[in-house]
PDB file of C-alpha atoms in Angstrom:
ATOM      1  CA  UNK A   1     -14.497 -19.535   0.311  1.00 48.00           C
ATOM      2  CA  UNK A   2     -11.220 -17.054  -0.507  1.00 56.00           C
ATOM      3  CA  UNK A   3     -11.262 -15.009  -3.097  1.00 54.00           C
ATOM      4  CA  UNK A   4      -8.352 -14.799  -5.103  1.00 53.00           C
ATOM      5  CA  UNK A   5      -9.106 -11.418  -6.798  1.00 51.00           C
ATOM      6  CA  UNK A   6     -11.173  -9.505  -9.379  1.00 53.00           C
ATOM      7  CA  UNK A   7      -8.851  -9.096 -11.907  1.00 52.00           C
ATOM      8  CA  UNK A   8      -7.451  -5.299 -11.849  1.00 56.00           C
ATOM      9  CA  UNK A   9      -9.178  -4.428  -8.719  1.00 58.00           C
ATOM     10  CA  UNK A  10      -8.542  -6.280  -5.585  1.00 67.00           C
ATOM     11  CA  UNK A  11      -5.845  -9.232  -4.309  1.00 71.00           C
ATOM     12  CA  UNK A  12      -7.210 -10.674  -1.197  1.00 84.00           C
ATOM     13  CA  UNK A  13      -5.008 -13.712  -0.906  1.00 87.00           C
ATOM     14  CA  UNK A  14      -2.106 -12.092  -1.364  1.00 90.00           C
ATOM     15  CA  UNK A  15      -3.185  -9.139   1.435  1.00 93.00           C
ATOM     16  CA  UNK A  16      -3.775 -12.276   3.871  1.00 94.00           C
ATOM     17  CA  UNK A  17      -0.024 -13.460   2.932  1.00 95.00           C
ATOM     18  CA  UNK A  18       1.066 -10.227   3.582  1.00 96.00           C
ATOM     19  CA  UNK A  19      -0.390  -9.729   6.874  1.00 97.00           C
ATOM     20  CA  UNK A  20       0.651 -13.071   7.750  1.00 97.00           C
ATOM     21  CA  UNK A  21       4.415 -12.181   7.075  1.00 97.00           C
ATOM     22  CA  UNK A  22       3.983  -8.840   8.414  1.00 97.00           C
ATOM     23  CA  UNK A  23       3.293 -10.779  11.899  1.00 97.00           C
ATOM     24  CA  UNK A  24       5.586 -13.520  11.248  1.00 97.00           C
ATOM     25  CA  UNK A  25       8.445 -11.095  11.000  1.00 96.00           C
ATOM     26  CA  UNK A  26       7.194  -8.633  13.460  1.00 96.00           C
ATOM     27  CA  UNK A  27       5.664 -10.965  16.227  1.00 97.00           C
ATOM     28  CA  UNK A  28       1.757  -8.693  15.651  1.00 97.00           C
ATOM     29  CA  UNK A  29       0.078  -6.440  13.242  1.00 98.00           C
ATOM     30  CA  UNK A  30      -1.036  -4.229  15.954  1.00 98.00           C
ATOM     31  CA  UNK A  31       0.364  -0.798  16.726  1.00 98.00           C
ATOM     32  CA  UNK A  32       2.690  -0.541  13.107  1.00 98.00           C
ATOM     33  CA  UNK A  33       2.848   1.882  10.600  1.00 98.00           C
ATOM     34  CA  UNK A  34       2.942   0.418   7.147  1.00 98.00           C
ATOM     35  CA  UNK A  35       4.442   2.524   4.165  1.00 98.00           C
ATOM     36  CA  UNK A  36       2.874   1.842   0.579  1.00 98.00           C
ATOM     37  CA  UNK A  37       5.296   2.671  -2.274  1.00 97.00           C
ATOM     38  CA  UNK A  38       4.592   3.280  -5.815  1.00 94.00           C
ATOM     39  CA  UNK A  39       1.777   2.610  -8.115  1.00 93.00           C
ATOM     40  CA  UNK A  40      -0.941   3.096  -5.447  1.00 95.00           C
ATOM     41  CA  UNK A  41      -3.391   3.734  -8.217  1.00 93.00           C
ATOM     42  CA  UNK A  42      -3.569   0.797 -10.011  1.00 90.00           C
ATOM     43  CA  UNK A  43      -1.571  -1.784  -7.485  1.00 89.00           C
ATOM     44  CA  UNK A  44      -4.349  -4.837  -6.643  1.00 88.00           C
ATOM     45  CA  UNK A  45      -2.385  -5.812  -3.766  1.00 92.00           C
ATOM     46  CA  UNK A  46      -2.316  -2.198  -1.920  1.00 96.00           C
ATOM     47  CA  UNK A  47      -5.751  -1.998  -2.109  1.00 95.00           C
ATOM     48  CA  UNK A  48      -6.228  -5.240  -0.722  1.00 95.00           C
ATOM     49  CA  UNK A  49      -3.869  -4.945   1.998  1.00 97.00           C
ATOM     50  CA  UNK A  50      -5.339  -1.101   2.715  1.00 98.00           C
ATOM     51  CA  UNK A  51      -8.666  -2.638   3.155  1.00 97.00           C
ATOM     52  CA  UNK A  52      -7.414  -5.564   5.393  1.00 97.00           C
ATOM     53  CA  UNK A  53      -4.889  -3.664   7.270  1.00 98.00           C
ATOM     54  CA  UNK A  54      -8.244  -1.725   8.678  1.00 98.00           C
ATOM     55  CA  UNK A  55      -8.919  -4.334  11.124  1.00 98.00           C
ATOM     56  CA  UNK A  56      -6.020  -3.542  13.213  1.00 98.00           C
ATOM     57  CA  UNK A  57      -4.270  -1.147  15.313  1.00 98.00           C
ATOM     58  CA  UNK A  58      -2.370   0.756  12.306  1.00 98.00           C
ATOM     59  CA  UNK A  59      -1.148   3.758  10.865  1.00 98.00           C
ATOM     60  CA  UNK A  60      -1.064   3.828   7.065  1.00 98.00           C
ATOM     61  CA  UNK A  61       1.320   6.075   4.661  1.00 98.00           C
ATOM     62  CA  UNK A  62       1.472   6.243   1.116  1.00 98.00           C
ATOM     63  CA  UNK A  63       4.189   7.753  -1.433  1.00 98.00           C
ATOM     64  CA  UNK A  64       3.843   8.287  -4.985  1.00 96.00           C
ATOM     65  CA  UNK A  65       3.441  11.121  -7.478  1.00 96.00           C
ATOM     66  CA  UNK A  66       0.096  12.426  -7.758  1.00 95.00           C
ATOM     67  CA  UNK A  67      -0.740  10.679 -10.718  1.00 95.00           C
ATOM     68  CA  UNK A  68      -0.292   6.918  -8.995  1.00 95.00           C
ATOM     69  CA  UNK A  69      -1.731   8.309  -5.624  1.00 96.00           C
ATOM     70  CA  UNK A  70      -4.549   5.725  -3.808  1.00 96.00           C
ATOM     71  CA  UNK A  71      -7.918   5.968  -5.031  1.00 96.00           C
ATOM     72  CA  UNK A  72      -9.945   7.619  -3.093  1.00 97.00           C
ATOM     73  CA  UNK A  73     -12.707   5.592  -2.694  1.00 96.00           C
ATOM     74  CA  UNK A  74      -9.825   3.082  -0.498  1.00 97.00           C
ATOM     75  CA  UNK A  75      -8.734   5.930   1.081  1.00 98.00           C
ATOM     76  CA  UNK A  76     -12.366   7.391   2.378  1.00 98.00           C
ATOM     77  CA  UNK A  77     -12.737   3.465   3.263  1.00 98.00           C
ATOM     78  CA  UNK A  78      -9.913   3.089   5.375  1.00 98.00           C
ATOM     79  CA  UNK A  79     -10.775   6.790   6.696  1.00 98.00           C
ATOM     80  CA  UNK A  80     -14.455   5.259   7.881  1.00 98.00           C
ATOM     81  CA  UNK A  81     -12.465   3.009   9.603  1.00 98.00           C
ATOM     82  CA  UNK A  82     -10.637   5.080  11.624  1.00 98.00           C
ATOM     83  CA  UNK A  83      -7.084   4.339  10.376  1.00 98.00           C
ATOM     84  CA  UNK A  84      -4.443   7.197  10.260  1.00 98.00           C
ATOM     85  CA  UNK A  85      -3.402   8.486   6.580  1.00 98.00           C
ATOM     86  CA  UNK A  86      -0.295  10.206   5.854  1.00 98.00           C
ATOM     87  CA  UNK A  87       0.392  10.463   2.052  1.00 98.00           C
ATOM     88  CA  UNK A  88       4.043  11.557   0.686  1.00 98.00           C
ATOM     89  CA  UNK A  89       5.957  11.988  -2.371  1.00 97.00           C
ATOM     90  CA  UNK A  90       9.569  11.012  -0.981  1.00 96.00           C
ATOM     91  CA  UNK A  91       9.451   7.816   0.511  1.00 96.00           C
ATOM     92  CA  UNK A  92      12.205   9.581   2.601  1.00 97.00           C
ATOM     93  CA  UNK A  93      10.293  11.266   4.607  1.00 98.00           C
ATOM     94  CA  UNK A  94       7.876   8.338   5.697  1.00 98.00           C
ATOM     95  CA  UNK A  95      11.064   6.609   6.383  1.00 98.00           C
ATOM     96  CA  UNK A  96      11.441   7.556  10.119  1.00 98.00           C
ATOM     97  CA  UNK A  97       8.331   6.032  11.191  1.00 98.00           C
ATOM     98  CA  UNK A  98       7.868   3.192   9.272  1.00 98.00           C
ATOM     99  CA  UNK A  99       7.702  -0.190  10.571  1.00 98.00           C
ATOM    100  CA  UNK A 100       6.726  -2.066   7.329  1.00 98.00           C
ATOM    101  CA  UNK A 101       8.150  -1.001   3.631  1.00 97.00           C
ATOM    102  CA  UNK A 102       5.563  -2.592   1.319  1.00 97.00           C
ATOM    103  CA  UNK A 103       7.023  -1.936  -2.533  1.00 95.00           C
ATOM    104  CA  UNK A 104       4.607  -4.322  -4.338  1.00 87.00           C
ATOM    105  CA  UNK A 105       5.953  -5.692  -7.802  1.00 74.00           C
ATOM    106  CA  UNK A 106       5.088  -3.103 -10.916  1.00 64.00           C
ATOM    107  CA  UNK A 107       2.557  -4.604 -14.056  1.00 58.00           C
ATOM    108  CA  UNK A 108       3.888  -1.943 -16.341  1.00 58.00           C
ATOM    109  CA  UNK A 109       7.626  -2.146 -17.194  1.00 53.00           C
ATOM    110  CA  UNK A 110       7.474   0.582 -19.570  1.00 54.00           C
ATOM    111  CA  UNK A 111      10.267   3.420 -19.357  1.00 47.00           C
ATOM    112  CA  UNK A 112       7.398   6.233 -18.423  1.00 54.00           C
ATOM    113  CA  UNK A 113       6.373   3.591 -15.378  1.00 54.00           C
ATOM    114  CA  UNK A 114      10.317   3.432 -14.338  1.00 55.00           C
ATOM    115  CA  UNK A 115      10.902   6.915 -14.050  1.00 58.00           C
ATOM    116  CA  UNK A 116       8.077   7.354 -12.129  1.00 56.00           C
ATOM    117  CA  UNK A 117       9.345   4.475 -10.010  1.00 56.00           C
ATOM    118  CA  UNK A 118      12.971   5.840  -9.812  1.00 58.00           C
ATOM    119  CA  UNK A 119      11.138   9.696  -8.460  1.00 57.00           C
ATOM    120  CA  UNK A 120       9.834   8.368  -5.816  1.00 58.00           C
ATOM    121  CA  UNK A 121      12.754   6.333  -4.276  1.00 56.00           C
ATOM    122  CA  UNK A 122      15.199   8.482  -5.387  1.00 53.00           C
TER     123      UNK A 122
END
């Protein structure tokens, strides 16, 4: 059985789509860093994909502004794992050694939400 998701929590399916493009377009998963942008807080998919991405050979960095950072309870999970964590609040500077931009689609279109967005990739 997959599950699809737990409503504002958690998007498994699309974490095992992402994975699978990730090695589609890359040729493996293993040895990558992957750079989360935006809404870490409240994005289903980055959690997801966090959680997943902890079965391979990765290093993990997140931007956003302090208010949108990862929860910590993902981050102390993907620490337990043993996965590197560098956070950031210019996606700039995790630019030189990213492999993987992951900018996941934003639920709130509000104009608070887009000048958040347009800080961090600015």
């Amino acid at each position: 059985m997959i599950n699809g998701g737990d409503g504002i929590g958690e998007h498994p399916t699309q974490a095992l789509l992402d994975v699978f493009t990730i090695r589609e377009e890359i040729g493996t998963v293993n040895g990558i860093t992957v750079t989360m942008v935006g809404d870490l807080k409240h994005g289903r998919t980055v959690h997801s994909l966090a959680r997943l991405l902890t079965l391979y050979n990765v290093k993990l960095q997140y931007v956003s502004p302090p208010e949108l950072e990862m929860p910590v309870e993902i981050i102390e999970y993907v620490k337990n794992k043993g996965i590197a964590q560098t956070s950031y609040r210019d996606v700039l500077d995790a630019m030189p050694s990213t492999d993987v931009l992951y900018v996941p689609g934003y639920r709130k279109k509000g104009s608070r939400h887009r000048k958040i967005t347009k800080r961090i990739v600015t």
